[in-house]
Short mmCIF file of N, CA and C in Angstrom, two decimals:
data_model
loop_
_atom_site.label_atom_id
_atom_site.label_comp_id
_atom_site.label_asym_id
_atom_site.label_seq_id
_atom_site.Cartn_x
_atom_site.Cartn_y
_atom_site.Cartn_z
N ALA A 283 -19.22 -0.51 5.91
CA ALA A 283 -19.37 0.02 5.12
C ALA A 283 -20.54 0.17 3.78
N GLY A 284 -21.62 -0.40 4.40
CA GLY A 284 -22.84 -0.10 3.41
C GLY A 284 -22.50 -0.77 2.05
N PHE A 285 -23.01 0.03 1.33
CA PHE A 285 -23.00 -0.72 0.17
C PHE A 285 -21.97 0.54 -1.16
N ALA A 286 -21.32 1.28 -0.61
CA ALA A 286 -20.31 2.07 -1.01
C ALA A 286 -19.04 2.40 -0.49
N PRO A 287 -18.47 1.83 -0.64
CA PRO A 287 -16.87 1.71 -0.60
C PRO A 287 -16.08 2.82 -0.69
N VAL A 288 -15.27 3.17 0.13
CA VAL A 288 -14.81 4.18 -0.36
C VAL A 288 -13.02 3.78 -0.28
N SER A 289 -13.05 2.59 -0.34
CA SER A 289 -11.34 1.99 0.21
C SER A 289 -11.32 0.57 -0.44
N VAL A 290 -10.04 0.24 -0.06
CA VAL A 290 -9.85 -1.38 -0.71
C VAL A 290 -10.46 -2.11 -0.04
N ASP A 291 -10.23 -2.24 1.30
CA ASP A 291 -10.70 -2.91 2.27
C ASP A 291 -12.47 -2.77 2.32
N ASP A 292 -12.45 -1.64 2.74
CA ASP A 292 -14.56 -1.99 2.20
C ASP A 292 -15.04 -2.51 0.86
N THR A 293 -14.36 -2.86 -0.39
CA THR A 293 -14.70 -3.17 -1.07
C THR A 293 -14.84 -4.86 -0.85
N LEU A 294 -14.08 -5.06 -0.31
CA LEU A 294 -13.45 -6.84 -0.14
C LEU A 294 -14.21 -7.44 1.02
N ILE A 295 -14.83 -6.07 1.84
CA ILE A 295 -15.85 -6.44 3.13
C ILE A 295 -17.10 -6.17 2.01
N LEU A 296 -17.47 -5.73 1.14
CA LEU A 296 -18.53 -6.05 1.00
C LEU A 296 -18.57 -6.56 -0.55
N MET A 297 -17.67 -7.51 -0.91
CA MET A 297 -17.86 -8.71 -2.01
C MET A 297 -18.05 -9.80 -0.93
N LYS A 298 -17.66 -9.62 0.54
CA LYS A 298 -18.37 -11.26 1.16
C LYS A 298 -19.64 -10.75 1.36
N LYS A 299 -20.27 -9.44 1.60
CA LYS A 299 -21.62 -9.40 2.21
C LYS A 299 -22.65 -9.77 1.16
N ILE A 300 -21.88 -9.36 -0.50
CA ILE A 300 -22.89 -9.96 -1.97
C ILE A 300 -22.43 -11.57 -1.74
N GLY A 301 -21.37 -12.20 -1.34
CA GLY A 301 -21.53 -13.64 -1.36
C GLY A 301 -22.74 -13.67 -0.48
N LYS A 302 -22.25 -14.01 0.53
CA LYS A 302 -23.62 -14.07 1.81
C LYS A 302 -25.24 -13.94 1.30
N LEU A 303 -25.23 -12.89 0.60
CA LEU A 303 -26.87 -12.31 -0.07
C LEU A 303 -27.45 -13.26 -0.96
N THR A 304 -26.04 -13.61 -1.94
CA THR A 304 -26.78 -14.10 -3.46
C THR A 304 -26.77 -15.81 -3.30
N ASN A 305 -25.92 -15.61 -1.71
CA ASN A 305 -26.09 -17.93 -1.33
C ASN A 305 -24.74 -17.93 -2.07
N LYS A 306 -23.72 -17.38 -2.34
CA LYS A 306 -22.01 -17.67 -2.77
C LYS A 306 -21.42 -17.44 -1.98
N THR A 307 -21.44 -17.93 -0.72
CA THR A 307 -20.88 -17.20 0.90
C THR A 307 -19.42 -17.85 0.18
N GLU A 308 -19.39 -19.42 0.22
CA GLU A 308 -17.87 -20.12 -0.09
C GLU A 308 -17.08 -19.30 -1.13
N ARG A 309 -18.12 -19.58 -2.61
CA ARG A 309 -17.06 -18.71 -3.45
C ARG A 309 -16.07 -17.11 -3.45
N ALA A 310 -17.56 -16.30 -2.94
CA ALA A 310 -17.24 -15.28 -2.05
C ALA A 310 -15.68 -15.67 -1.50
N ASN A 311 -16.12 -15.92 0.34
CA ASN A 311 -15.06 -16.08 0.50
C ASN A 311 -14.19 -16.75 0.39
N ARG A 312 -13.75 -17.33 -0.98
CA ARG A 312 -12.10 -18.25 -1.37
C ARG A 312 -11.85 -16.48 -2.16
N ILE A 313 -12.55 -16.10 -3.09
CA ILE A 313 -12.02 -15.07 -3.57
C ILE A 313 -11.40 -13.75 -3.21
N VAL A 314 -12.37 -13.63 -1.91
CA VAL A 314 -12.39 -12.48 -1.13
C VAL A 314 -10.49 -12.93 -0.17
N SER A 315 -10.69 -14.15 -0.31
CA SER A 315 -9.38 -14.39 1.27
C SER A 315 -8.16 -13.81 0.14
N ASP A 316 -8.34 -14.44 -1.35
CA ASP A 316 -6.93 -14.75 -1.94
C ASP A 316 -6.42 -13.23 -2.64
N LEU A 317 -7.91 -12.35 -2.71
CA LEU A 317 -7.32 -10.98 -3.18
C LEU A 317 -6.80 -9.97 -1.23
N PHE A 318 -7.00 -10.61 -0.41
CA PHE A 318 -6.28 -10.02 0.71
C PHE A 318 -5.37 -10.67 0.41
N ILE A 319 -4.76 -11.89 0.47
CA ILE A 319 -3.26 -12.22 0.30
C ILE A 319 -3.00 -11.53 -0.36
N LYS A 320 -3.00 -11.44 -1.74
CA LYS A 320 -2.45 -10.13 -2.81
C LYS A 320 -2.23 -9.33 -2.19
N LEU A 321 -3.34 -8.33 -1.79
CA LEU A 321 -2.98 -7.18 -0.83
C LEU A 321 -2.04 -7.20 -0.12
N ALA A 322 -1.92 -8.18 1.13
CA ALA A 322 -0.84 -8.18 1.96
C ALA A 322 0.63 -8.56 0.81
N ASP A 323 0.89 -9.41 0.40
CA ASP A 323 1.74 -9.19 -1.12
C ASP A 323 1.96 -7.68 -1.07
N ILE A 324 1.83 -7.00 -1.42
CA ILE A 324 1.67 -6.16 -2.10
C ILE A 324 1.80 -5.22 -1.30
N GLU A 325 1.65 -4.83 -0.20
CA GLU A 325 1.76 -3.51 0.65
C GLU A 325 2.91 -4.28 1.41
N ILE A 326 3.38 -5.24 1.07
CA ILE A 326 5.22 -5.70 1.98
C ILE A 326 6.06 -4.98 0.71
N MET A 327 5.62 -4.99 -0.72
CA MET A 327 6.55 -5.09 -1.62
C MET A 327 6.51 -3.31 -1.30
N ILE A 328 5.53 -2.96 -0.72
CA ILE A 328 5.66 -1.20 -1.17
C ILE A 328 6.76 -0.77 0.18
N ASP A 329 6.32 -1.26 1.14
CA ASP A 329 6.83 -1.24 2.28
C ASP A 329 8.54 -1.27 2.31
N ARG A 330 9.05 -2.48 1.26
CA ARG A 330 10.18 -2.85 1.62
C ARG A 330 10.70 -1.61 0.25
N ALA A 331 9.83 -0.47 -0.89
CA ALA A 331 10.51 -0.35 -1.91
C ALA A 331 10.30 1.72 -1.37
N LEU A 332 9.56 1.57 -0.03
CA LEU A 332 9.45 2.92 0.46
C LEU A 332 10.71 3.13 1.73
N ARG A 333 11.25 2.15 1.81
CA ARG A 333 12.45 2.14 2.83
C ARG A 333 13.41 2.72 2.99
N GLY A 334 12.93 3.89 3.53
CA GLY A 334 14.16 5.17 4.29
C GLY A 334 13.99 6.31 2.59
N LYS A 335 12.44 6.23 2.63
CA LYS A 335 12.51 7.42 1.69
C LYS A 335 11.37 8.00 2.08
N GLU A 336 10.93 8.69 1.01
CA GLU A 336 9.83 9.60 1.47
C GLU A 336 8.75 9.05 -0.07
N LYS A 337 7.51 9.20 1.01
CA LYS A 337 6.48 9.06 0.13
C LYS A 337 6.03 9.77 -1.32
N PRO A 338 6.19 9.45 -2.64
CA PRO A 338 5.99 10.16 -3.25
C PRO A 338 4.48 11.14 -3.19
N LYS A 339 4.52 12.25 -4.15
CA LYS A 339 3.25 13.17 -3.92
C LYS A 339 2.95 12.69 -5.20
N VAL A 340 1.73 12.64 -5.46
CA VAL A 340 0.41 11.81 -6.71
C VAL A 340 -0.64 13.38 -6.48
N PHE A 341 -0.41 13.43 -8.37
CA PHE A 341 -1.94 13.82 -8.28
C PHE A 341 -2.61 12.85 -9.56
N TYR A 342 -3.41 13.18 -9.52
CA TYR A 342 -4.80 11.95 -10.03
C TYR A 342 -5.87 13.20 -10.62
N GLU A 343 -5.78 13.45 -11.82
CA GLU A 343 -6.94 14.42 -13.09
C GLU A 343 -7.98 13.62 -12.93
N ILE A 344 -9.37 14.27 -12.37
CA ILE A 344 -10.34 13.56 -12.79
C ILE A 344 -10.78 14.66 -14.12
N TRP A 345 -10.61 15.52 -14.26
CA TRP A 345 -10.98 16.74 -15.22
C TRP A 345 -10.09 17.48 -15.49
N SER A 346 -9.46 18.12 -17.51
CA SER A 346 -8.40 18.70 -16.81
C SER A 346 -9.26 20.39 -16.54
N ASP A 347 -10.18 20.61 -17.86
CA ASP A 347 -10.69 22.13 -17.82
C ASP A 347 -12.12 22.88 -17.69
N PRO A 348 -12.34 23.18 -15.92
CA PRO A 348 -11.16 23.56 -15.07
C PRO A 348 -10.44 22.33 -14.26
N LEU A 349 -9.92 21.97 -13.92
CA LEU A 349 -9.40 20.98 -13.08
C LEU A 349 -9.42 20.74 -12.19
N TYR A 350 -10.19 19.23 -11.65
CA TYR A 350 -10.47 18.34 -10.71
C TYR A 350 -9.61 17.07 -10.31
N THR A 351 -9.84 17.41 -8.84
CA THR A 351 -9.02 15.87 -8.33
C THR A 351 -10.44 15.15 -7.81
N ALA A 352 -9.40 14.28 -6.69
CA ALA A 352 -9.84 13.18 -6.27
C ALA A 352 -9.66 14.27 -4.57
N GLY A 353 -10.37 14.09 -4.14
CA GLY A 353 -10.20 14.06 -2.91
C GLY A 353 -10.03 13.16 -1.42
N LYS A 354 -10.46 13.89 -0.11
CA LYS A 354 -10.32 13.44 0.71
C LYS A 354 -11.10 12.54 1.19
N GLY A 355 -12.22 10.68 1.38
CA GLY A 355 -13.03 10.75 1.51
C GLY A 355 -13.40 9.18 -0.01
N THR A 356 -12.29 9.31 -0.58
CA THR A 356 -12.59 8.72 -2.05
C THR A 356 -11.93 7.63 -2.47
N PHE A 357 -12.75 7.18 -3.10
CA PHE A 357 -11.88 6.01 -3.97
C PHE A 357 -10.34 5.75 -3.54
N ILE A 358 -10.23 6.61 -4.52
CA ILE A 358 -8.41 7.29 -5.88
C ILE A 358 -8.01 7.67 -5.01
N ASN A 359 -8.42 8.29 -3.77
CA ASN A 359 -7.71 8.68 -1.96
C ASN A 359 -7.60 7.81 -1.76
N ASP A 360 -7.82 6.36 -1.00
CA ASP A 360 -7.53 5.26 -0.52
C ASP A 360 -6.73 4.67 -1.61
N ILE A 361 -7.02 4.90 -3.12
CA ILE A 361 -5.97 3.36 -3.79
C ILE A 361 -4.70 4.33 -4.36
N ILE A 362 -4.68 5.25 -4.00
CA ILE A 362 -3.14 6.19 -3.86
C ILE A 362 -2.69 6.04 -3.53
N GLU A 363 -3.55 6.29 -1.73
CA GLU A 363 -2.30 5.72 0.00
C GLU A 363 -1.99 4.48 0.05
N THR A 364 -3.03 3.44 0.00
CA THR A 364 -2.13 2.19 -0.02
C THR A 364 -1.14 1.67 -1.29
N ALA A 365 -1.48 2.63 -2.16
CA ALA A 365 -0.48 1.81 -3.52
C ALA A 365 1.10 2.67 -2.70
N GLY A 366 1.03 3.51 -1.48
CA GLY A 366 2.40 3.95 -1.54
C GLY A 366 2.67 5.93 -1.66
N GLY A 367 1.56 6.16 -2.40
CA GLY A 367 1.80 7.36 -2.02
C GLY A 367 1.08 8.68 -1.20
N VAL A 368 0.92 9.60 -1.73
CA VAL A 368 0.51 10.84 -0.85
C VAL A 368 -0.74 11.40 -2.03
N ASN A 369 -1.73 11.58 -2.03
CA ASN A 369 -2.72 11.95 -2.66
C ASN A 369 -2.11 13.67 -2.01
N ILE A 370 -2.10 14.22 -2.95
CA ILE A 370 -2.10 15.82 -2.57
C ILE A 370 -2.94 16.33 -3.00
N GLY A 371 -4.27 15.75 -3.46
CA GLY A 371 -5.87 16.23 -3.49
C GLY A 371 -6.92 16.35 -2.27
N LYS A 372 -6.31 15.61 -1.41
CA LYS A 372 -6.76 15.81 -0.01
C LYS A 372 -7.05 16.51 0.68
N LYS A 373 -5.56 17.50 0.73
CA LYS A 373 -5.53 18.69 1.22
C LYS A 373 -6.81 19.48 1.14
N ALA A 374 -7.41 19.81 -0.21
CA ALA A 374 -8.67 20.68 -0.67
C ALA A 374 -9.36 20.11 -0.25
N VAL A 375 -10.06 21.20 0.09
CA VAL A 375 -11.66 21.49 0.17
C VAL A 375 -12.70 20.35 0.01
N GLY A 376 -13.19 19.19 0.14
CA GLY A 376 -14.15 18.35 -0.63
C GLY A 376 -13.42 16.86 -0.95
N ALA A 377 -14.52 16.45 -1.54
CA ALA A 377 -14.52 14.74 -2.61
C ALA A 377 -13.72 15.31 -3.43
N TRP A 378 -14.35 15.89 -4.21
CA TRP A 378 -14.00 16.42 -5.84
C TRP A 378 -13.81 17.98 -6.49
N PRO A 379 -12.77 18.44 -5.75
CA PRO A 379 -12.93 19.63 -5.74
C PRO A 379 -12.12 19.92 -6.92
N GLN A 380 -11.93 21.33 -6.95
CA GLN A 380 -11.95 21.95 -7.87
C GLN A 380 -10.57 22.33 -7.86
N TYR A 381 -8.79 22.44 -8.64
CA TYR A 381 -7.44 22.66 -8.02
C TYR A 381 -7.32 23.36 -9.43
N SER A 382 -6.10 24.34 -8.58
CA SER A 382 -5.78 25.28 -9.53
C SER A 382 -4.74 24.59 -9.81
N PHE A 383 -4.19 25.81 -10.96
CA PHE A 383 -2.74 25.51 -11.39
C PHE A 383 -1.54 26.20 -10.75
N GLU A 384 -1.85 26.94 -9.86
CA GLU A 384 -1.20 27.58 -8.81
C GLU A 384 -0.98 26.76 -8.06
N GLN A 385 -2.13 25.73 -7.47
CA GLN A 385 -1.85 24.93 -6.08
C GLN A 385 -1.20 23.32 -6.91
N LEU A 386 -1.18 23.58 -7.54
CA LEU A 386 -0.62 21.89 -8.58
C LEU A 386 1.32 22.49 -7.96
N LEU A 387 1.28 23.91 -8.43
CA LEU A 387 2.94 24.11 -8.77
C LEU A 387 3.16 24.17 -7.40
N ILE A 388 2.32 24.92 -7.17
CA ILE A 388 2.84 25.30 -5.21
C ILE A 388 3.43 23.05 -4.61
N GLU A 389 2.29 22.28 -4.47
CA GLU A 389 2.13 20.83 -4.26
C GLU A 389 3.72 20.26 -5.31
N ASN A 390 3.93 20.59 -6.42
CA ASN A 390 5.14 20.07 -6.81
C ASN A 390 4.76 18.55 -6.73
N PRO A 391 4.27 17.83 -7.24
CA PRO A 391 3.53 16.32 -7.43
C PRO A 391 5.37 15.80 -7.98
N ASP A 392 5.12 14.81 -7.55
CA ASP A 392 6.03 13.97 -8.37
C ASP A 392 5.91 12.65 -9.42
N LEU A 393 4.70 12.57 -9.45
CA LEU A 393 3.43 11.65 -10.40
C LEU A 393 1.95 12.23 -10.05
N TYR A 394 1.71 12.38 -11.64
CA TYR A 394 0.98 13.32 -12.67
C TYR A 394 0.15 11.68 -13.00
N ILE A 395 -1.63 11.25 -12.46
CA ILE A 395 -1.61 10.97 -13.24
C ILE A 395 -3.42 10.86 -13.72
N SER A 396 -3.55 10.48 -15.04
CA SER A 396 -4.81 10.62 -15.32
C SER A 396 -5.60 9.43 -16.34
N SER A 397 -6.72 9.85 -16.79
CA SER A 397 -7.55 8.69 -17.40
C SER A 397 -7.59 9.45 -18.71
N PRO A 398 -8.13 8.36 -19.70
CA PRO A 398 -8.26 8.69 -20.69
C PRO A 398 -9.89 10.10 -21.15
N HIS A 399 -10.21 9.96 -20.44
CA HIS A 399 -11.39 11.03 -20.28
C HIS A 399 -11.47 11.89 -19.96
N SER A 400 -10.41 12.43 -18.74
CA SER A 400 -10.36 13.45 -17.70
C SER A 400 -10.35 14.65 -18.77
N SER A 401 -11.00 14.33 -20.23
CA SER A 401 -11.65 16.02 -21.42
C SER A 401 -12.22 15.68 -21.79
N THR A 402 -12.94 16.60 -22.81
CA THR A 402 -14.23 16.33 -23.93
C THR A 402 -12.68 15.10 -25.20
N ASP A 403 -11.77 15.62 -25.12
CA ASP A 403 -10.71 14.86 -26.25
C ASP A 403 -9.64 14.21 -24.95
N GLU A 404 -9.51 12.70 -26.38
CA GLU A 404 -9.10 11.65 -25.06
C GLU A 404 -6.92 12.16 -24.70
N VAL A 405 -7.35 12.55 -23.29
CA VAL A 405 -5.68 12.96 -22.58
C VAL A 405 -4.95 11.54 -22.78
N THR A 406 -3.16 12.10 -23.18
CA THR A 406 -2.06 11.26 -23.54
C THR A 406 -1.40 12.36 -22.75
N VAL A 407 -0.37 11.27 -22.69
CA VAL A 407 0.89 12.07 -21.87
C VAL A 407 1.22 12.94 -22.34
N GLU A 408 0.83 12.81 -24.03
CA GLU A 408 1.36 14.42 -24.79
C GLU A 408 0.76 15.37 -24.48
N SER A 409 -0.50 14.96 -24.34
CA SER A 409 -1.55 16.78 -24.08
C SER A 409 -0.87 16.58 -23.11
N ILE A 410 -0.54 16.10 -21.85
CA ILE A 410 -0.55 16.82 -20.60
C ILE A 410 1.11 17.34 -20.44
N GLN A 411 1.45 17.02 -21.42
CA GLN A 411 2.90 17.21 -21.33
C GLN A 411 2.78 18.90 -22.60
N ASN A 412 2.59 18.78 -23.30
CA ASN A 412 2.16 20.26 -24.27
C ASN A 412 1.05 21.31 -23.26
N ARG A 413 0.63 20.76 -22.02
CA ARG A 413 -0.30 22.23 -21.41
C ARG A 413 0.50 23.47 -20.97
N VAL A 414 -0.44 24.06 -21.16
CA VAL A 414 1.10 24.94 -21.48
C VAL A 414 1.07 25.81 -19.72
N ASN A 415 2.50 25.56 -19.07
CA ASN A 415 3.62 26.45 -17.98
C ASN A 415 3.44 24.72 -16.77
N TYR A 416 2.75 23.72 -17.88
CA TYR A 416 3.16 22.40 -17.65
C TYR A 416 4.91 21.96 -16.87
N ASP A 417 5.45 22.27 -17.83
CA ASP A 417 6.40 21.95 -17.99
C ASP A 417 7.36 22.49 -16.70
N LYS A 418 6.36 22.93 -15.66
CA LYS A 418 7.24 23.19 -14.89
C LYS A 418 7.05 22.85 -13.70
N ILE A 419 6.25 21.60 -13.65
CA ILE A 419 5.51 20.88 -13.23
C ILE A 419 7.02 19.61 -12.63
N LYS A 420 7.13 19.12 -11.64
CA LYS A 420 8.12 17.92 -11.12
C LYS A 420 8.15 16.86 -12.33
N ALA A 421 6.73 16.10 -11.37
CA ALA A 421 6.59 14.86 -13.03
C ALA A 421 6.16 14.72 -14.29
N ILE A 422 5.85 16.10 -14.49
CA ILE A 422 5.40 16.18 -15.87
C ILE A 422 7.49 16.87 -16.57
N LYS A 423 8.04 17.32 -15.64
CA LYS A 423 9.81 17.74 -16.52
C LYS A 423 10.70 15.76 -15.77
N ASN A 424 10.46 15.16 -15.21
CA ASN A 424 10.67 13.78 -14.78
C ASN A 424 9.63 13.05 -15.84
N ASP A 425 9.09 13.09 -16.44
CA ASP A 425 8.38 11.61 -17.19
C ASP A 425 7.45 11.10 -16.43
N ARG A 426 7.06 11.32 -15.42
CA ARG A 426 6.11 10.76 -14.55
C ARG A 426 4.50 10.93 -14.33
N ILE A 427 4.21 11.19 -15.71
CA ILE A 427 2.84 11.26 -16.21
C ILE A 427 2.22 9.62 -16.59
N TYR A 428 1.03 9.43 -16.07
CA TYR A 428 0.70 7.84 -16.22
C TYR A 428 -1.01 7.73 -15.86
N ILE A 429 -1.21 7.53 -17.47
CA ILE A 429 -2.45 6.94 -18.23
C ILE A 429 -3.31 5.90 -17.75
N VAL A 430 -4.45 5.57 -17.07
CA VAL A 430 -4.71 4.64 -16.32
C VAL A 430 -6.19 4.60 -16.91
N ASP A 431 -6.85 3.46 -16.83
CA ASP A 431 -8.29 3.26 -17.68
C ASP A 431 -8.80 3.17 -15.63
N GLN A 432 -10.08 4.43 -15.60
CA GLN A 432 -10.59 4.53 -14.29
C GLN A 432 -11.70 3.72 -13.94
N ASN A 433 -12.33 3.47 -14.85
CA ASN A 433 -12.94 2.32 -14.16
C ASN A 433 -12.24 1.25 -12.88
N LEU A 434 -10.89 1.24 -13.76
CA LEU A 434 -10.03 0.45 -12.24
C LEU A 434 -9.89 0.64 -11.18
N ILE A 435 -9.92 1.99 -11.34
CA ILE A 435 -9.49 2.72 -9.69
C ILE A 435 -10.46 3.79 -9.20
N SER A 436 -11.97 3.71 -10.00
CA SER A 436 -12.17 4.64 -9.46
C SER A 436 -13.80 3.67 -8.83
N ARG A 437 -13.93 2.66 -9.62
CA ARG A 437 -14.76 1.87 -9.10
C ARG A 437 -14.65 1.00 -8.27
N PRO A 438 -15.13 0.68 -7.20
CA PRO A 438 -15.19 -0.48 -6.57
C PRO A 438 -15.72 -2.06 -7.48
N SER A 439 -14.97 -2.68 -7.39
CA SER A 439 -15.41 -4.26 -7.99
C SER A 439 -14.66 -5.03 -7.54
N PRO A 440 -14.54 -6.49 -8.27
CA PRO A 440 -13.15 -7.71 -7.91
C PRO A 440 -12.56 -6.99 -8.59
N ARG A 441 -12.17 -5.98 -9.88
CA ARG A 441 -10.56 -6.20 -10.47
C ARG A 441 -9.74 -5.30 -9.67
N ILE A 442 -10.78 -4.82 -8.50
CA ILE A 442 -10.11 -3.97 -7.82
C ILE A 442 -8.43 -3.62 -7.36
N LEU A 443 -7.81 -4.91 -7.56
CA LEU A 443 -6.65 -4.74 -7.12
C LEU A 443 -5.54 -5.03 -8.47
N GLU A 444 -6.55 -4.73 -10.19
CA GLU A 444 -5.63 -4.38 -10.74
C GLU A 444 -6.08 -2.99 -10.69
N GLY A 445 -6.61 -1.75 -10.42
CA GLY A 445 -6.42 -0.98 -10.37
C GLY A 445 -5.17 -0.57 -9.58
N LEU A 446 -5.50 -1.38 -8.07
CA LEU A 446 -4.61 -0.90 -7.24
C LEU A 446 -2.56 -0.95 -8.11
N LYS A 447 -3.00 -2.15 -8.37
CA LYS A 447 -1.33 -2.96 -9.48
C LYS A 447 -0.81 -2.46 -9.74
N LEU A 448 -1.95 -1.19 -10.63
CA LEU A 448 -1.63 0.26 -11.78
C LEU A 448 -0.80 1.42 -11.85
N VAL A 449 -1.42 1.37 -10.31
CA VAL A 449 -1.42 3.19 -9.71
C VAL A 449 0.29 2.32 -8.83
N VAL A 450 0.56 1.21 -8.38
CA VAL A 450 2.00 1.00 -8.09
C VAL A 450 2.93 1.03 -8.66
N LYS A 451 2.72 0.51 -10.01
CA LYS A 451 3.58 0.20 -10.69
C LYS A 451 3.78 1.40 -11.51
N ALA A 452 2.84 2.39 -11.27
CA ALA A 452 3.24 4.24 -11.65
C ALA A 452 4.55 5.00 -10.81
N ILE A 453 4.01 4.67 -9.37
CA ILE A 453 4.65 4.65 -8.19
C ILE A 453 6.00 4.18 -8.16
N PHE A 454 6.10 3.12 -8.08
CA PHE A 454 7.62 2.52 -8.33
C PHE A 454 7.50 1.60 -9.23
N PRO A 455 8.22 1.87 -10.29
CA PRO A 455 8.94 1.03 -11.58
C PRO A 455 9.18 -0.34 -10.96
N GLU A 456 10.34 0.41 -10.71
CA GLU A 456 11.41 -0.52 -10.18
C GLU A 456 9.89 -2.31 -9.43
N LEU A 457 9.18 -1.51 -9.03
CA LEU A 457 8.18 -3.26 -8.95
C LEU A 457 7.60 -3.85 -10.29
N ILE A 458 7.29 -3.51 -11.00
CA ILE A 458 6.80 -4.03 -11.89
C ILE A 458 6.73 -5.81 -12.62
N GLY A 459 8.08 -6.15 -12.21
CA GLY A 459 7.87 -7.62 -12.80
C GLY A 459 7.38 -8.41 -11.36
N GLU A 460 8.08 -7.98 -9.79
CA GLU A 460 7.22 -8.60 -9.10
C GLU A 460 5.77 -8.24 -9.15
N ILE A 461 4.46 -7.31 -9.67
CA ILE A 461 3.80 -6.56 -9.20
C ILE A 461 3.12 -7.77 -10.59
N ASN A 462 3.84 -7.24 -11.50
CA ASN A 462 2.61 -8.19 -13.18
C ASN A 462 2.93 -10.11 -12.28
N ASP A 463 3.57 -10.36 -11.29
CA ASP A 463 3.47 -11.91 -10.76
C ASP A 463 2.60 -12.28 -10.01
N LEU A 464 2.32 -11.47 -9.82
CA LEU A 464 1.13 -11.29 -8.52
C LEU A 464 -0.30 -11.85 -9.14
#
């Protein structure tokens, strides 16, 4: 894993390593064990929610104009996949690929996720809804647009489960109560 984790599991393992390096092994092990237990609980909830269903397609907007997304081998890709979604950006070439509107229409995601800072002006649900031709995308038509704090889902940290929970709640609104109880 080194010091540049690209997955939730890598982040938790790195936290243990940092605990060892800083002579806080016992505390780090306790925190990481607790996070692994919560992660397992979340994965069980997701498996139950997906029973008999296809995984929803998710688009994550890194930047709005031109449109960029998170591709394969990125932390955001792992968060989406761990949360039970399919990241449509992983089909594109590169970790942070530019993404055409035409491709977005073809892939027609079930959910559209962005952060307030993916544009020079603050991005909101309304600003995404008002973009030209975006009303043709399933996620937009079905009001499945989510604005998330990118610090929680793009940076590996001890708050990683908070970011994962945000994405799980976006993908599976029916799990909000259970996820909030964790």
